Structure formats: structure tokens, C-alpha cells
CSV table of C-alpha atoms and ligand atoms in Angstrom, one decimal:
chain,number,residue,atom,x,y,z
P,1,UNK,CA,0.0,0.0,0.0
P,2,UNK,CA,1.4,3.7,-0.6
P,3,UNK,CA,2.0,5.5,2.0
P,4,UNK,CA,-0.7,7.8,3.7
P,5,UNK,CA,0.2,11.1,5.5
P,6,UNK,CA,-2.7,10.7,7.8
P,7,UNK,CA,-2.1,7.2,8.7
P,8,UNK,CA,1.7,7.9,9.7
P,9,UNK,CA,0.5,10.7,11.5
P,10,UNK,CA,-1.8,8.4,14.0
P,11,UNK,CA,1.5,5.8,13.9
P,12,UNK,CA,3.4,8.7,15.3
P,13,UNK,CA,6.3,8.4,12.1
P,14,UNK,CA,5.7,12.1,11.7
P,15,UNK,CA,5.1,15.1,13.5
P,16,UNK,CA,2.5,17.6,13.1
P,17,UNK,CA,2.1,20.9,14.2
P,18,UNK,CA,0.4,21.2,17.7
P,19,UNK,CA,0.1,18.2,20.0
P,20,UNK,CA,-2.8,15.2,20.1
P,21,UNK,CA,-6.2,17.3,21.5
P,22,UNK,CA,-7.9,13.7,21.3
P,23,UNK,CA,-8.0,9.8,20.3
P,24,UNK,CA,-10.1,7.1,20.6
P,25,UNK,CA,-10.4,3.6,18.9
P,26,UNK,CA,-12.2,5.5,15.9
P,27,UNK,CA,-11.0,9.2,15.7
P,28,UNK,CA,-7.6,11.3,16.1
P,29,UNK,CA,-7.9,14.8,16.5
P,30,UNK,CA,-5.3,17.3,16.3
P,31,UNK,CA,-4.7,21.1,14.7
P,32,UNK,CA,-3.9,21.5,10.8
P,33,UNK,CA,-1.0,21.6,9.8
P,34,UNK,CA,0.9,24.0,7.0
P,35,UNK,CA,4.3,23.1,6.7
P,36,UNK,CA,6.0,25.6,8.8
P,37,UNK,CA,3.6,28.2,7.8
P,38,UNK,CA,1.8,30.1,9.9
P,39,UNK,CA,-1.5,28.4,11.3
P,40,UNK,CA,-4.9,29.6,11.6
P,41,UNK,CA,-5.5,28.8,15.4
P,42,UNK,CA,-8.4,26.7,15.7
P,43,UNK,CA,-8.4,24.9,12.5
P,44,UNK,CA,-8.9,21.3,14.0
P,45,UNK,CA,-8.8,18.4,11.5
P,46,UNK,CA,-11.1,15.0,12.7
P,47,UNK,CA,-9.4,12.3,11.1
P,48,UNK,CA,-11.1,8.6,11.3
P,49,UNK,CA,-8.6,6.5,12.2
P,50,UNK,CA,-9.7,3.9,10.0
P,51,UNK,CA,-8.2,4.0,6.2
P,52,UNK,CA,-11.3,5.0,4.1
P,53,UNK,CA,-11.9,8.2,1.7
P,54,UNK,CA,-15.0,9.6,2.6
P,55,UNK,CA,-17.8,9.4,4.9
P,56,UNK,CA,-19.6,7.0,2.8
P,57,UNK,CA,-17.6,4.3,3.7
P,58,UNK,CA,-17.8,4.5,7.7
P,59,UNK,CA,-19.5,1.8,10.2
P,60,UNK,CA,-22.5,2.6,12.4
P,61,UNK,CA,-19.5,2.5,15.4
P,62,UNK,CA,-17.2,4.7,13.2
P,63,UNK,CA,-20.1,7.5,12.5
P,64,UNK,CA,-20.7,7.7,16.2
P,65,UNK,CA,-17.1,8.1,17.2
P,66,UNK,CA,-17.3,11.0,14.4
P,67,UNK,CA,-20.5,12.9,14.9
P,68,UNK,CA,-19.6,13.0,18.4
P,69,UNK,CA,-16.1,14.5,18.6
P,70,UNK,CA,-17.2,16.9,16.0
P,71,UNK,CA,-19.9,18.1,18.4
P,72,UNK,CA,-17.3,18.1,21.6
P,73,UNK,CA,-15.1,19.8,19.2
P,74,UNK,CA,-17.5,22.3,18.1
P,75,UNK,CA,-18.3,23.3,21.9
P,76,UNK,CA,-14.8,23.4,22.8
P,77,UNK,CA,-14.2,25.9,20.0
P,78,UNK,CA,-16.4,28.4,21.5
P,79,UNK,CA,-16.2,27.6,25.1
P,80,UNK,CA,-12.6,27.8,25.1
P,81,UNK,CA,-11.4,29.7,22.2
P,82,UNK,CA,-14.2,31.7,21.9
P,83,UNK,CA,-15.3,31.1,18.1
P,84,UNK,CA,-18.8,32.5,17.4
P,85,UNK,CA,-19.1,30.1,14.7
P,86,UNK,CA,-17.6,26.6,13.3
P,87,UNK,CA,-17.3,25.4,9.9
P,88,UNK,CA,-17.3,21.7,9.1
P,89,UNK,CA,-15.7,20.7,5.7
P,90,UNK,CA,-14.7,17.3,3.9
P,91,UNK,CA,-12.8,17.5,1.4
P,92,UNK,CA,-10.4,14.6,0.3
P,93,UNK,CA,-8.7,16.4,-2.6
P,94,UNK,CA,-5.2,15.5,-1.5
P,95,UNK,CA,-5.1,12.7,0.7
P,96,UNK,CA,-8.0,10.1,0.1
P,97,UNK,CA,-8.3,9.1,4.2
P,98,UNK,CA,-11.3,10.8,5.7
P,99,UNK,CA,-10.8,14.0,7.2
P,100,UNK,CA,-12.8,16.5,8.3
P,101,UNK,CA,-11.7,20.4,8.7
P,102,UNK,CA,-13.6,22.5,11.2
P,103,UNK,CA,-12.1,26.0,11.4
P,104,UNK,CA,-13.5,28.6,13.8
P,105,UNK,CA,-14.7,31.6,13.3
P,106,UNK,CA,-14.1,34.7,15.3
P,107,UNK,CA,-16.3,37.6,16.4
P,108,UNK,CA,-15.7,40.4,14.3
P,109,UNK,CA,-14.2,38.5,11.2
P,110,UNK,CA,-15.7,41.1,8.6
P,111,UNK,CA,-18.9,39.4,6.5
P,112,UNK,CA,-16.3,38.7,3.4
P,113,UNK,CA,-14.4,36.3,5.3
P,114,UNK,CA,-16.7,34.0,5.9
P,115,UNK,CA,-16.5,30.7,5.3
P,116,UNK,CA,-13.7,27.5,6.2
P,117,UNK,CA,-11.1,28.5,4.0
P,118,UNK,CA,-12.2,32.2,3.4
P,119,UNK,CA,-11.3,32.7,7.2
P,120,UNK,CA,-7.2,32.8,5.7
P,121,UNK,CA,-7.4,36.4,3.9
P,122,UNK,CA,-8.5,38.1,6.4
P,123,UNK,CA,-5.4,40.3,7.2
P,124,UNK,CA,-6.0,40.0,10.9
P,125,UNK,CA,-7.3,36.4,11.0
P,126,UNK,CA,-5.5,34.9,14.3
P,127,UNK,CA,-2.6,33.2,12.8
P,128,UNK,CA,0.1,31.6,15.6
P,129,UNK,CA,3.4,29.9,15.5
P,130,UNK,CA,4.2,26.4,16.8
P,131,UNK,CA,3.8,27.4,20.8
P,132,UNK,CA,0.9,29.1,20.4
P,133,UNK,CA,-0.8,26.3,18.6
P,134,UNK,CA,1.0,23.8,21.1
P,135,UNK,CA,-1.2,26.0,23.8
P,136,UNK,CA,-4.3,26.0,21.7
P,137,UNK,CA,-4.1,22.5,21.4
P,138,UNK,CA,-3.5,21.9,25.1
P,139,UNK,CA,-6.3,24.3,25.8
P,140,UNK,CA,-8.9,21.8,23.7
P,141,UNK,CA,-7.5,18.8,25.5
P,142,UNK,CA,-8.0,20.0,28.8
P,143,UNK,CA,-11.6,21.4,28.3
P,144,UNK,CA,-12.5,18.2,26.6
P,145,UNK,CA,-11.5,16.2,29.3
P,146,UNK,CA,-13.5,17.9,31.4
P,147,UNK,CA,-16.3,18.4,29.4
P,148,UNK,CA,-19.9,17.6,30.4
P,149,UNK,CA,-21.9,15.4,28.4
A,1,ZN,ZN1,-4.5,6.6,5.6
């Protein structure tokens, strides 16, 4: 089999940006990662952990897992980071292993810049380095672990 980005990422054979907020039998989640670029704090990617492109192809158990840690996700967002809003996005155009993109917005992101990748050229959209993402990420973990559900 090729190798998958995604899957060496759960393996541990590479390293992101940020640090694990979550995983499960089912799901990894963690913040996105641009290659030494600046990130857009609070763009969290849900990855299943099982090989599959698309959403199409998950179990009952699997679609749980997901739909749930996208909620907790969601919540944690704006409890903790303060996003008014949060966008949800599969795409699949580059890696074919189910992923799912949910970026925050902020309050006062101007009307033009709305949407999951529209967020990006806003010239004040919160972009952070490697520690602050690091603390973003810690932030999620924490209030997910103590999150009531
Ligand atoms: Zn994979």
C-alpha cells in the first residue's frame, strides 16, 4: 500500500504541528498543519482512524465516534477559544483518508471572510506559530477532558 500522510501521522512516524487534543479507537484529533507556515489557530482536522476516503464508507460505530467529537469539538471551539461560529468541511482532494476540517470563526471576522477557507485572507485572521498552537491544542484537551456530556 502507498504510504498515507494521515495514517503515519496516528503511527506517530511524523510530526504535526500542535500536539494530540484527542484519540479514541475511531478518531484522532489534532490542529492542521501547513508546513512551517503560519496556522490559523483553531483549525482542527477529525481524522477517522480507519483508512477510508470519505464518509460514505464509515460503520455505524465509526459514524458515532465521528459525529460525536465533532460536536465536543464544536463546543470546545467556543467555550474555550471563543469562536462564534464553526465550519465543518470534507474534502479529500489530496489525501484520500477521511478527514474533516472544522475551522472557527471569530467575532468580528468582517462578512467577506466567511467561510472554512475564506477565514485565511482576512489580514487579521489569528494566525500563531508552533507554541501558540502547542497551547491552543493543550487548551482543547484540557476542556474536553473535562467536558460535560
Ligand atoms: Zn491513511
Amino acid at each position: 500500500m502507498e504510504t498515507c500522510f494521515i495514517c503515519e501521522k496516528h503511527q506517530g512516524t511524523i510530526k504535526t504541528s500542535g500536539s494530540t487534543i484527542y484519540k479514541d479507537d475511531y478518531v484522532y484529533v489534532g490542529h492542521i498543519d501547513r508546513k512551517g507556515k503560519p496556522n490559523y489557530l483553531g483549525h482542527i482536522m477529525i481524522d477517522l482512524k480507519r483508512h477510508i476516503p470519505t464518509l460514505a464508507e464509515m460503520s455505524i460505530e465509526e459514524a458515532k465516534a465521528f459525529g460525536m467529537i465533532m460536536s465536543r469539538v464544536s463546543k470546545a471551539l467556543k467555550e474555550s477559544e471563543g469562536a462564534e461560529h464553526v465550519y465543518a468541511l470534507v474534502s479529500g482532494n489530496s489525501v484520500p483518508h477521511l478527514h474533516l476540517h472544522l475551522v472557527a470563526r471569530y467575532p468580528n471576522t468582517p462578512e467577506e471572510y466567511w467561510g472554512p477557507m475564506d477565514v485565511y485572507d482576512w489580514d487579521k485572521a489569528p494566525m500563531g506559530e508552533e507554541e501558540e498552537v502547542v497551547q491552543l491544542c493543550n487548551r482543547l484537551r484540557y476542556h474536553l477532558e473535562n467536558q460535560i456530556i
